[in-house]
Coordinates of C-alpha atoms in Angstrom, one line a residue:
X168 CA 103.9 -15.9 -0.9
X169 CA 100.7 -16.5 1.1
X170 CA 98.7 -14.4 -0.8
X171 CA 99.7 -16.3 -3.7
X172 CA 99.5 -19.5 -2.3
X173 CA 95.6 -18.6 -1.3
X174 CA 94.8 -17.3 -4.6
X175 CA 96.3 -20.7 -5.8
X176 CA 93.7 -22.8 -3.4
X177 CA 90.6 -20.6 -4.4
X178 CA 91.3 -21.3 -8.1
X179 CA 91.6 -24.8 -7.7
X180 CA 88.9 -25.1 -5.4
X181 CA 86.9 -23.0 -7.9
X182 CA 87.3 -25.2 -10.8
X183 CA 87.1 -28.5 -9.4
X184 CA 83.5 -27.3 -7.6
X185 CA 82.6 -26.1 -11.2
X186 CA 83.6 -29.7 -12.6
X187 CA 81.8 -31.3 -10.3
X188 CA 78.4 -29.5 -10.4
X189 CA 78.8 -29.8 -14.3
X190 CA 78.8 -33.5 -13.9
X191 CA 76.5 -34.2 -11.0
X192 CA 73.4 -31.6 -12.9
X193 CA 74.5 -32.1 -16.2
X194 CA 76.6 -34.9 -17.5
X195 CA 75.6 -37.4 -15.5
X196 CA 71.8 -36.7 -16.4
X197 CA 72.8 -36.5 -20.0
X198 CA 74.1 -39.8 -20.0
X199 CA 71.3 -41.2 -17.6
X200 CA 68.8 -40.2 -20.1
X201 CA 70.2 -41.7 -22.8
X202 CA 70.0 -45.3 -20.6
X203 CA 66.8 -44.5 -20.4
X204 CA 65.3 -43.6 -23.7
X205 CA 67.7 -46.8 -25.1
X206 CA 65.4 -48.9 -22.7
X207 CA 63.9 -51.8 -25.2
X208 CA 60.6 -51.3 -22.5
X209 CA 59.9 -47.7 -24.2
X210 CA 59.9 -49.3 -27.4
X211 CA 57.7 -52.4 -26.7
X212 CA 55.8 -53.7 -23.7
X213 CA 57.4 -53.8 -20.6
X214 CA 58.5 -52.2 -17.3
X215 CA 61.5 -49.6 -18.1
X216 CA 64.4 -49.6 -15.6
X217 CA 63.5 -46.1 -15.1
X218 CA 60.2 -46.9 -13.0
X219 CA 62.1 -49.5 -10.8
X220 CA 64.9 -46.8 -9.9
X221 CA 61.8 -44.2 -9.2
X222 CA 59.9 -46.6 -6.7
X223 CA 63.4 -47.3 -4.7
X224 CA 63.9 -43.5 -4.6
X225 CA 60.8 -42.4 -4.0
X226 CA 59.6 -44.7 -1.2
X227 CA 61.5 -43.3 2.0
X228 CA 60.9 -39.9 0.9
X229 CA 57.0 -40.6 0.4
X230 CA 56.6 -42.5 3.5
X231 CA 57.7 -39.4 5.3
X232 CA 56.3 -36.7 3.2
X233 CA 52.6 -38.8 3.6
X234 CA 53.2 -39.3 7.8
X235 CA 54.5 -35.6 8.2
X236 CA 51.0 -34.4 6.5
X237 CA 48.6 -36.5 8.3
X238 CA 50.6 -35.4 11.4
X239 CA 50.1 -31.7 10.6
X240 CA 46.7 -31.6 10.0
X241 CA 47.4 -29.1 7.3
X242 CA 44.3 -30.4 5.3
X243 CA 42.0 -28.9 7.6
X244 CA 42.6 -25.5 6.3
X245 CA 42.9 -25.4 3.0
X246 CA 41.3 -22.9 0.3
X247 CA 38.0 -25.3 -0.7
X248 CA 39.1 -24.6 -4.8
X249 CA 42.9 -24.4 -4.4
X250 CA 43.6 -28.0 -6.1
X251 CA 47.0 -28.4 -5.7
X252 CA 46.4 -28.4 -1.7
X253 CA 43.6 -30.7 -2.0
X254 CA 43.4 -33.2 -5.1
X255 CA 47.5 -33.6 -5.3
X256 CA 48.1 -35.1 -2.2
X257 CA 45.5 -37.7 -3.0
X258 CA 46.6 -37.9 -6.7
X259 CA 49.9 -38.8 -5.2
X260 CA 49.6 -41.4 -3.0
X261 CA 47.0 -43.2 -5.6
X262 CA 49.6 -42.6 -8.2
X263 CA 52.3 -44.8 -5.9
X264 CA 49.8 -47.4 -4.3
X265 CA 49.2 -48.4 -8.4
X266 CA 52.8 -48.5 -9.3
X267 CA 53.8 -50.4 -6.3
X268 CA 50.9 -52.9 -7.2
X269 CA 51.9 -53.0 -11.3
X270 CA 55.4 -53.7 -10.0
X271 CA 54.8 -56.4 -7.6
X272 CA 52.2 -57.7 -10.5
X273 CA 55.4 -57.6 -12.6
X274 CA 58.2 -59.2 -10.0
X275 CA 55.9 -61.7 -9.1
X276 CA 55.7 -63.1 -12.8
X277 CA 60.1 -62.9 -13.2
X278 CA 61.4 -62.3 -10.4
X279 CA 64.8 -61.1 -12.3
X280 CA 63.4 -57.4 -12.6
X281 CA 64.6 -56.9 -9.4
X282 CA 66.9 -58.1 -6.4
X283 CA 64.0 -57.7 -3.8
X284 CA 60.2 -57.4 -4.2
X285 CA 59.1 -54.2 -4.4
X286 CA 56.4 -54.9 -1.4
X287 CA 59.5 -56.1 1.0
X288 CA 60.8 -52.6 1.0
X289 CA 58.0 -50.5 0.5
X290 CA 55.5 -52.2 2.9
X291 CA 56.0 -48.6 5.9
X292 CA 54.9 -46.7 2.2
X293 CA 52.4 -48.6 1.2
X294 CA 50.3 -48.1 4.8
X295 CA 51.1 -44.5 5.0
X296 CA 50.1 -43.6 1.4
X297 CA 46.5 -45.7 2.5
X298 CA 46.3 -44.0 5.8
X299 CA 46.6 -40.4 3.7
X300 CA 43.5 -41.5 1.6
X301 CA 41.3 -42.8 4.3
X302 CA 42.5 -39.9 6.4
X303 CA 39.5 -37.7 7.4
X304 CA 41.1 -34.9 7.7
X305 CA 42.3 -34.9 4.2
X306 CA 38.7 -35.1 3.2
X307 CA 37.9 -31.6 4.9
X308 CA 37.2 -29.7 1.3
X309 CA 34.9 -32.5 -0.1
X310 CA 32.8 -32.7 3.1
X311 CA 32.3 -28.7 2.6
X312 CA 31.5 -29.3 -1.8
X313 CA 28.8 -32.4 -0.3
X314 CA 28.2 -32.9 3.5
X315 CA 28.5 -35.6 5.9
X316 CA 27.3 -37.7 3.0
X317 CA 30.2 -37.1 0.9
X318 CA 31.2 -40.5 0.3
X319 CA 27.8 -41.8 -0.9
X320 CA 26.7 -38.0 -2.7
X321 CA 28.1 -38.0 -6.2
X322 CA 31.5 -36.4 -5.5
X323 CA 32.9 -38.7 -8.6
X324 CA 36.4 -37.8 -8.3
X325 CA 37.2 -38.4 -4.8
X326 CA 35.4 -41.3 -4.4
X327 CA 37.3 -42.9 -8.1
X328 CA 40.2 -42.2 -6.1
X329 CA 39.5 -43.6 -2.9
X330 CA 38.3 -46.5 -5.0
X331 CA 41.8 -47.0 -6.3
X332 CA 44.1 -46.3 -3.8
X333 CA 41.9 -49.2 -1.4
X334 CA 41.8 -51.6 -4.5
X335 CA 45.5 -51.2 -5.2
X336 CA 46.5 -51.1 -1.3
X337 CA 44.1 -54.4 -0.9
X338 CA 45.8 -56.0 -3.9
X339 CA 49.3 -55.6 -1.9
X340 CA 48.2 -56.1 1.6
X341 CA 46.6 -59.4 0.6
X342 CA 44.4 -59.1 4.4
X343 CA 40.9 -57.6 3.6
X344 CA 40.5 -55.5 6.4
X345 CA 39.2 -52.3 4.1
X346 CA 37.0 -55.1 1.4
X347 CA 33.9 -54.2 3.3
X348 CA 34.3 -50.2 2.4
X349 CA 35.8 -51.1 -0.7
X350 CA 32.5 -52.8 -1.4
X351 CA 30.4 -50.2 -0.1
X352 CA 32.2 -47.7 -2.3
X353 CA 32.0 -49.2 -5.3
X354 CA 28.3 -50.5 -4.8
X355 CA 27.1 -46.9 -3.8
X356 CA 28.7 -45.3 -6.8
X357 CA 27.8 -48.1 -9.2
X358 CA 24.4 -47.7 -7.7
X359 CA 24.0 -43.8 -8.3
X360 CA 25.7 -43.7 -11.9
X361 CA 23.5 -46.4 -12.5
X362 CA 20.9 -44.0 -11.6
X363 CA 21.2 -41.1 -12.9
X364 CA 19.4 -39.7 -15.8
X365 CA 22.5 -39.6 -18.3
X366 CA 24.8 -41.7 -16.8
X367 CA 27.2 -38.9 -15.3
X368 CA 27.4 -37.4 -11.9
X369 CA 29.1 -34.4 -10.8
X370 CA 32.9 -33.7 -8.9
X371 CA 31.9 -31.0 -7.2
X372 CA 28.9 -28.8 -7.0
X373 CA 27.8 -27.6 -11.0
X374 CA 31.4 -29.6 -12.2
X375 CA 30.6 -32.4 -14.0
X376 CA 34.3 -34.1 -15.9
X377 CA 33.0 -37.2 -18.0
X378 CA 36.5 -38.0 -17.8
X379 CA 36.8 -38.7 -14.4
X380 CA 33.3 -40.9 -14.3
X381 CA 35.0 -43.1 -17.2
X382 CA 37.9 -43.5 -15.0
X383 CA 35.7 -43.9 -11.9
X384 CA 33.6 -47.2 -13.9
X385 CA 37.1 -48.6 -14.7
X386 CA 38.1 -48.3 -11.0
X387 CA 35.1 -49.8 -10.4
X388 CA 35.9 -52.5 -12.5
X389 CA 38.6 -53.3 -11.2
X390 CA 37.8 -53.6 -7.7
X391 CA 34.8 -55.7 -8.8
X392 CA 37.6 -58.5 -9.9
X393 CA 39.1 -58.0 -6.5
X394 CA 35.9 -58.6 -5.0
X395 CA 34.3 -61.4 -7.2
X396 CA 31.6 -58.8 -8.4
X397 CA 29.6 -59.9 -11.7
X398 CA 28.8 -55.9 -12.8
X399 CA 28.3 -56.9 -16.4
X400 CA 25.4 -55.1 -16.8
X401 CA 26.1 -52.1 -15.2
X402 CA 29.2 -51.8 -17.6
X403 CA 27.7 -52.5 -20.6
X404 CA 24.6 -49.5 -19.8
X405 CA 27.4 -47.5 -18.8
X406 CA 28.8 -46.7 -22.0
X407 CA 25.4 -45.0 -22.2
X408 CA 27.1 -41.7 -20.7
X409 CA 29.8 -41.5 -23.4
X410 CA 27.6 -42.3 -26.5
X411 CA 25.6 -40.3 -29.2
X412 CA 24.6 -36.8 -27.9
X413 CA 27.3 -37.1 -24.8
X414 CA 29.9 -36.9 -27.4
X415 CA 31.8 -33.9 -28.7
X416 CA 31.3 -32.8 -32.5
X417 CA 34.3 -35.2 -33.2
X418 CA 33.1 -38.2 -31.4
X419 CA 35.2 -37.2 -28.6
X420 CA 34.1 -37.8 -24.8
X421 CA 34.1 -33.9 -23.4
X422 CA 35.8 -32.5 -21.2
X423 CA 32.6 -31.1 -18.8
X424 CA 29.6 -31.3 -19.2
X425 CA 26.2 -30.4 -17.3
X426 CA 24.8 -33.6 -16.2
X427 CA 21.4 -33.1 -15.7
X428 CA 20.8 -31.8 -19.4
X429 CA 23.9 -33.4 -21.0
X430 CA 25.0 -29.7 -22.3
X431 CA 28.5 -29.3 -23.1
X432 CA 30.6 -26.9 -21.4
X433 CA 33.4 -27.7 -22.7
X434 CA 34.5 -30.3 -25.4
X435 CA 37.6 -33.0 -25.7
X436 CA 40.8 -31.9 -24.4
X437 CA 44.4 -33.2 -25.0
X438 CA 44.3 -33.9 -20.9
X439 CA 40.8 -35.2 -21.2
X440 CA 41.6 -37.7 -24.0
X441 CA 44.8 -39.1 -22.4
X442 CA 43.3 -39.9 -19.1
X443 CA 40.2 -41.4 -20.7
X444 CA 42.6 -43.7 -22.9
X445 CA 44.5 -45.1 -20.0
X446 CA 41.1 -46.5 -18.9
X447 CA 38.7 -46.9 -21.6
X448 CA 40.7 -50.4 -23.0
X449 CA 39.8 -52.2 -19.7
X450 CA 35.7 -51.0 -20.6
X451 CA 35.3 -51.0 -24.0
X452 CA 38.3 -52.3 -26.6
X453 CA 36.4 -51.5 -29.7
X454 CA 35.2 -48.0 -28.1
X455 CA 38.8 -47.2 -26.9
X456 CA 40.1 -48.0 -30.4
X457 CA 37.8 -45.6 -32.2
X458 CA 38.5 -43.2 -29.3
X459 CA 42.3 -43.1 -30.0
X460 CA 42.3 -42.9 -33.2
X461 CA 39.9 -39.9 -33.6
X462 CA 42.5 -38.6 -30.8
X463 CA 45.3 -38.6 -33.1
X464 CA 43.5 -37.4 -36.4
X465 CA 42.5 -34.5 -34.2
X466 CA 45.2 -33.8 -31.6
X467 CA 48.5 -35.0 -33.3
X468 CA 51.1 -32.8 -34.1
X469 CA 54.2 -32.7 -35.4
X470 CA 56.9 -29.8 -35.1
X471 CA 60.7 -30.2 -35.7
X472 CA 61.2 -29.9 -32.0
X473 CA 58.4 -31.8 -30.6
X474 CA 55.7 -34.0 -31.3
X475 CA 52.7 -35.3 -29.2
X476 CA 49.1 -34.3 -28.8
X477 CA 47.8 -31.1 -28.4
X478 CA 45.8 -29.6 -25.5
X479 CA 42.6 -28.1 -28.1
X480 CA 42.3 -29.2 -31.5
X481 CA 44.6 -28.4 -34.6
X482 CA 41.4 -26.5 -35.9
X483 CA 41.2 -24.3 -32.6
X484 CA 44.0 -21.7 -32.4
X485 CA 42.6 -19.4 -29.7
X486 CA 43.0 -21.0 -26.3
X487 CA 43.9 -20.4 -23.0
X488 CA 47.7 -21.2 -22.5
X489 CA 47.5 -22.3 -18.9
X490 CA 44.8 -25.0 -17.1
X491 CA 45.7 -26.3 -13.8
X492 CA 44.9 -29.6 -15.3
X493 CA 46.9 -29.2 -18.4
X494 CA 49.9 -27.2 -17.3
X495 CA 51.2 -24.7 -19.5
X496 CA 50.7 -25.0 -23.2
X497 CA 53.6 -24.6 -25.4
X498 CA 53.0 -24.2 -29.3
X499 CA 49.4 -25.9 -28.9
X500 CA 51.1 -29.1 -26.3
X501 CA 50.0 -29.5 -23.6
X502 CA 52.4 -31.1 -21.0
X503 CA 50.2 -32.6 -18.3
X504 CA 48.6 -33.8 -21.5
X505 CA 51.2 -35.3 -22.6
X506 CA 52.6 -36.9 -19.8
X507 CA 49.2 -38.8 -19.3
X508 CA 49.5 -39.2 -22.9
X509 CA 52.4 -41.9 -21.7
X510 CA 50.5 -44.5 -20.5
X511 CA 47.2 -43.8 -22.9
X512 CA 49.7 -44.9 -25.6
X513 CA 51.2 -47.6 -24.1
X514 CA 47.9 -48.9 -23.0
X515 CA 46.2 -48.4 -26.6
X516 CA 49.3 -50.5 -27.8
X517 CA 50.7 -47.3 -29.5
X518 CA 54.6 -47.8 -28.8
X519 CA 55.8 -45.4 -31.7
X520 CA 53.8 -43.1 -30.3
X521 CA 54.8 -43.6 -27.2
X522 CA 58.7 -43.9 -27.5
X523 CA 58.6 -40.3 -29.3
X524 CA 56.3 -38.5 -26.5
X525 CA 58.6 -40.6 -23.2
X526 CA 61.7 -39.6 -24.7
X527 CA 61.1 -35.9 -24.5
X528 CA 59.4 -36.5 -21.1
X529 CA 62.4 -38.2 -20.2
X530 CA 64.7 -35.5 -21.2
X531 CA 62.4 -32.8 -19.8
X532 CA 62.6 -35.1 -16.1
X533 CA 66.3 -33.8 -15.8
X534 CA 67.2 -36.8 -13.2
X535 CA 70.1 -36.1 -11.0
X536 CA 72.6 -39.0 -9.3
X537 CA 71.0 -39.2 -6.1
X538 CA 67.4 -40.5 -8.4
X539 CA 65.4 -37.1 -7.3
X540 CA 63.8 -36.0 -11.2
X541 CA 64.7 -32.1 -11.2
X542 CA 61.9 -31.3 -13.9
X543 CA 58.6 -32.6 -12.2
X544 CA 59.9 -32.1 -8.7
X545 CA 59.8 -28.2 -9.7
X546 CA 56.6 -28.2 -11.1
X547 CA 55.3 -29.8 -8.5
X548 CA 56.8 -27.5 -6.0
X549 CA 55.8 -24.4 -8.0
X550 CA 52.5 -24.6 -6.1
X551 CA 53.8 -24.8 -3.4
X552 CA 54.8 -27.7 -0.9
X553 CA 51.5 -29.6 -0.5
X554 CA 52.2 -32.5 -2.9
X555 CA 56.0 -32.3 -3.8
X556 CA 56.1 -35.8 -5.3
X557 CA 53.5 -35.3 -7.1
X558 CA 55.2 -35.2 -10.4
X559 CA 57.9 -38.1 -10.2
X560 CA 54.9 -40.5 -9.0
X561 CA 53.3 -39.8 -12.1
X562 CA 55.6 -40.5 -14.3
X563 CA 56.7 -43.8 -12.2
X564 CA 52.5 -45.0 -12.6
X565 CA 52.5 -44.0 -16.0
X566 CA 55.7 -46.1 -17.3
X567 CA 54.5 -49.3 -15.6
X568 CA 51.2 -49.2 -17.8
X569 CA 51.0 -51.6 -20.7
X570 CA 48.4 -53.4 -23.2
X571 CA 45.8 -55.8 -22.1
X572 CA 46.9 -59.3 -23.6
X573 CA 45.5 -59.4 -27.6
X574 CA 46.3 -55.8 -28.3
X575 CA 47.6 -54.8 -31.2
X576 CA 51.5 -53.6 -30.5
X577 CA 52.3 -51.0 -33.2
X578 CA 56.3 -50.1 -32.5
X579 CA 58.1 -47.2 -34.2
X580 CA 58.8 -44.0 -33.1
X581 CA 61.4 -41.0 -33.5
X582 CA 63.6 -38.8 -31.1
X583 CA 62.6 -35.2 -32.1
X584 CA 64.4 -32.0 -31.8
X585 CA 63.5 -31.3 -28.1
X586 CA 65.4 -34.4 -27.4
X587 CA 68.2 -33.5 -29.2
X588 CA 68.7 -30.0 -27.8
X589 CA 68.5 -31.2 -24.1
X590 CA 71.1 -33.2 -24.6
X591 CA 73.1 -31.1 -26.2
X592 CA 72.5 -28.9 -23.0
X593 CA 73.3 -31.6 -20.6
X594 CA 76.6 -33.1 -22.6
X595 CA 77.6 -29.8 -24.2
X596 CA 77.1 -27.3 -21.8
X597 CA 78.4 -29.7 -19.3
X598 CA 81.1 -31.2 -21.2
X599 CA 82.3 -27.6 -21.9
X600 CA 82.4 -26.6 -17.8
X601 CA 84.1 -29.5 -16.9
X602 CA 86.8 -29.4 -19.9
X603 CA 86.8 -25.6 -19.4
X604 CA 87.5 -26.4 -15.4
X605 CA 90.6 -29.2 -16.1
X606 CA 92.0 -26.6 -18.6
X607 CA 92.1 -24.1 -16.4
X608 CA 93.2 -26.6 -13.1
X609 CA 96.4 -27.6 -15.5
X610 CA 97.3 -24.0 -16.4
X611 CA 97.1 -23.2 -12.4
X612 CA 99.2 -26.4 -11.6
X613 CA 102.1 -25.3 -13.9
X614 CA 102.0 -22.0 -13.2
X615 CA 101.7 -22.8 -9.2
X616 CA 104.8 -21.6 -7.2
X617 CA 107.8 -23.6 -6.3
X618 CA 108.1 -24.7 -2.8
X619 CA 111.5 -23.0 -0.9
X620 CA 114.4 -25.5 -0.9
X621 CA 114.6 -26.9 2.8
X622 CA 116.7 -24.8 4.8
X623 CA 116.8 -21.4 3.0

């Protein structure tokens, strides 16, 4: 009888802890990303629900990732061209310092978006994600690319984002204390680019990314408003570096160049395009327009299970199928690509494209109960543990972009196959387990011994 009687406990115990991992990791995400992708902000502008629920999860968990890493000193020693150890770190506490401003922008215009201001809860974030950029000890592998001199020796990337993080941080903190080396930043960059001979400088030694310097004179941009800076000038000779000659064979901006002779190493990219079309409106409307839509004639495709932009060009079918800064590419899509490719299109105004490329994005993010987003946490955690938020910070930054007031809003948009067959997975398969598992619980209850009458 008490073998029986244990045998009885294990299977009920077995099924019920199948149930419940069925609905925690799959039916509760199923039905979570339907909320989301029925979100009227994917379809128009707006702040989705999604990027609110993000910044509440993510805040604690940042604030302690960002203190445990200064604390380490783990940047020290770092390989010099490992990026994931270097850039993500920084990538990621930019990343939050921009939501957290766009959502405080947001809350401060309707203050029904949410109970609390996003500032009022994320203040201990907010000052660890700025002490991570301006630590120097996470600025160990530029100081080897340029010297002492780093922060006033091209070193575009960096710089952008230490531009960007001090803007955004500035914006919340409302104080000034860092205004004088935000101005010194962006006067000495505006300065060299300025300068130099084709209006392009150089990320590291011989690595010249047009993108990032288009990104970086946006960033500038914007901390000029901050500041009270009149740059017109500089912004209107600027577009000298992404003109004529210093544009792909499609009228692309490309992806490297050498920036001495203006020789292309390498030209447009599906990574490359998105990240240029999240800044380019704030530069040069007209410019960005033309941009976007050479990006779709070129880079749009359309498969039964997916559609979004590709990583080369339809006309290019041998490529690599993994960048670091594209991700793996799947059928010519590039995901990093196309995860960018979520604010590029909802900053170009471009909601049908961007309703069809956030619901697959939103399917792929596999977002558990407990808010943590099971698909970018493990890509971000497949190189290792250096930036493990790296992924879920994007995505929050790149949902609370939207048009510049006068843009054109095209709407639209379709769920594609992809959609359809993860939630299939996540409802199905977990639908199955979990009526599997109550089958199986009411076979065992009436099948369960009968308890000995009292006294025999």
């Amino acid at each position: 009888m008490q073998i029986s009687r244990l045998k009885l406990a294990n299977q009920i115990a077995g099924n019920l802890l199948a149930a419940g991992l069925a609905l925690v990791f799959l039916v509760l995400p199923g039905m979570t990303v339907i909320r989301d992708i029925a979100d009227p902000a994917m379809r128009r502008p707006g702040i989705p629900s999604k990027a609110w629920r993000m910044h509440r999860y993510l805040t604690p968990r940042i604030e302690r990732w960002a203190r445990d890493r200064i604390a380490s000193k783990r940047a020290a020693h770092l390989d010099l061209y490992d990026v994931p150890s270097t850039e993500w770190p920084m990538f990621t506490c930019v990343f939050y310092l921009r939501s957290t401003a766009a959502l405080q922008a947001a809350w401060e215009k309707d203050h029904r978006l949410s109970r609390q201001s996003p500032l009022s809860y994320s203040r201990d974030t907010v000052e660890a994600a700025k002490d991570l950029i301006l630590d120097p000890i996470h600025h160990t592998w530029v100081k080897q690319h340029w010297g002492e001199d780093y922060l006033h020796t091209q070193n575009v990337f960096f710089r952008s984002l230490v531009i960007s993080g001090i803007t955004s941080y500035e914006k919340l903190d409302g104080r000034g204390q860092y205004r004088p080396l935000l101005r010194d930043q962006v006067d000495s960059l505006a300065a060299e680019l300025d300068r130099s001979k084709l209006g392009v400088l150089e990320d590291y030694p011989s690595e010249c990314y047009p993108i990032d310097v288009l990104a970086a004179i946006a960033w500038i941009k914007e901390a000029d408003q901050l500041l009270g800076i009149d740059r017109s000038a500089f912004y209107a000779r600027a577009i000298r570096g992404f003109q004529g000659a210093m544009l792909d064979p499609r009228g692309l901006v490309p992806y490297s160049v050498d920036y001495m002779s203006g020789h292309q190493d390498e030209p447009s990219r599906g990574i490359g395009n998105s990240h240029v079309l999240i800044s380019a409106p704030d530069l040069w409307p007209d410019q960005a327009k033309r941009w976007y839509d050479l990006y779709e004639e070129h880079f749009w495709q359309e498969r039964w299970w997916a559609a979004g932009f590709r990583e080369y060009p339809k006309d290019v079918t041998e490529h690599r199928w993994y960048d670091v800064d594209s991700g793996p590419i799947v059928d010519g899509f590039s995901i990093s690509g196309n995860a960018f490719a979520v604010a590029a299109t909802r900053r170009n105004g471009r909601f049908d494209h961007a309703f069809t490329i956030s619901a697959q994005v939103l399917t792929a993010c596999w977002p558990l109960p407990n808010g943590m987003q099971l698909g970018p946490r493990a890509i971000s955690r497949f190189a290792g543990d250096h930036a493990p938020y790296l992924g879920e910070s994007g995505i929050m930054y790149f949902l609370t972009q939207n048009p510049k007031d006068g843009t054109p809003v095209v709407t639209g948009g379709h769920l594609v196959g992809s959609v359809y067959l993860g939630l299939l997975f996540y409802l199905g398969v977990g639908g199955l387990i979990v009526w599997s598992s109550v089958r199986s619980l009411r076979k065992v209850f009436r099948k369960r011994p009968s308890q000995p009458a009292s006294g025999s």
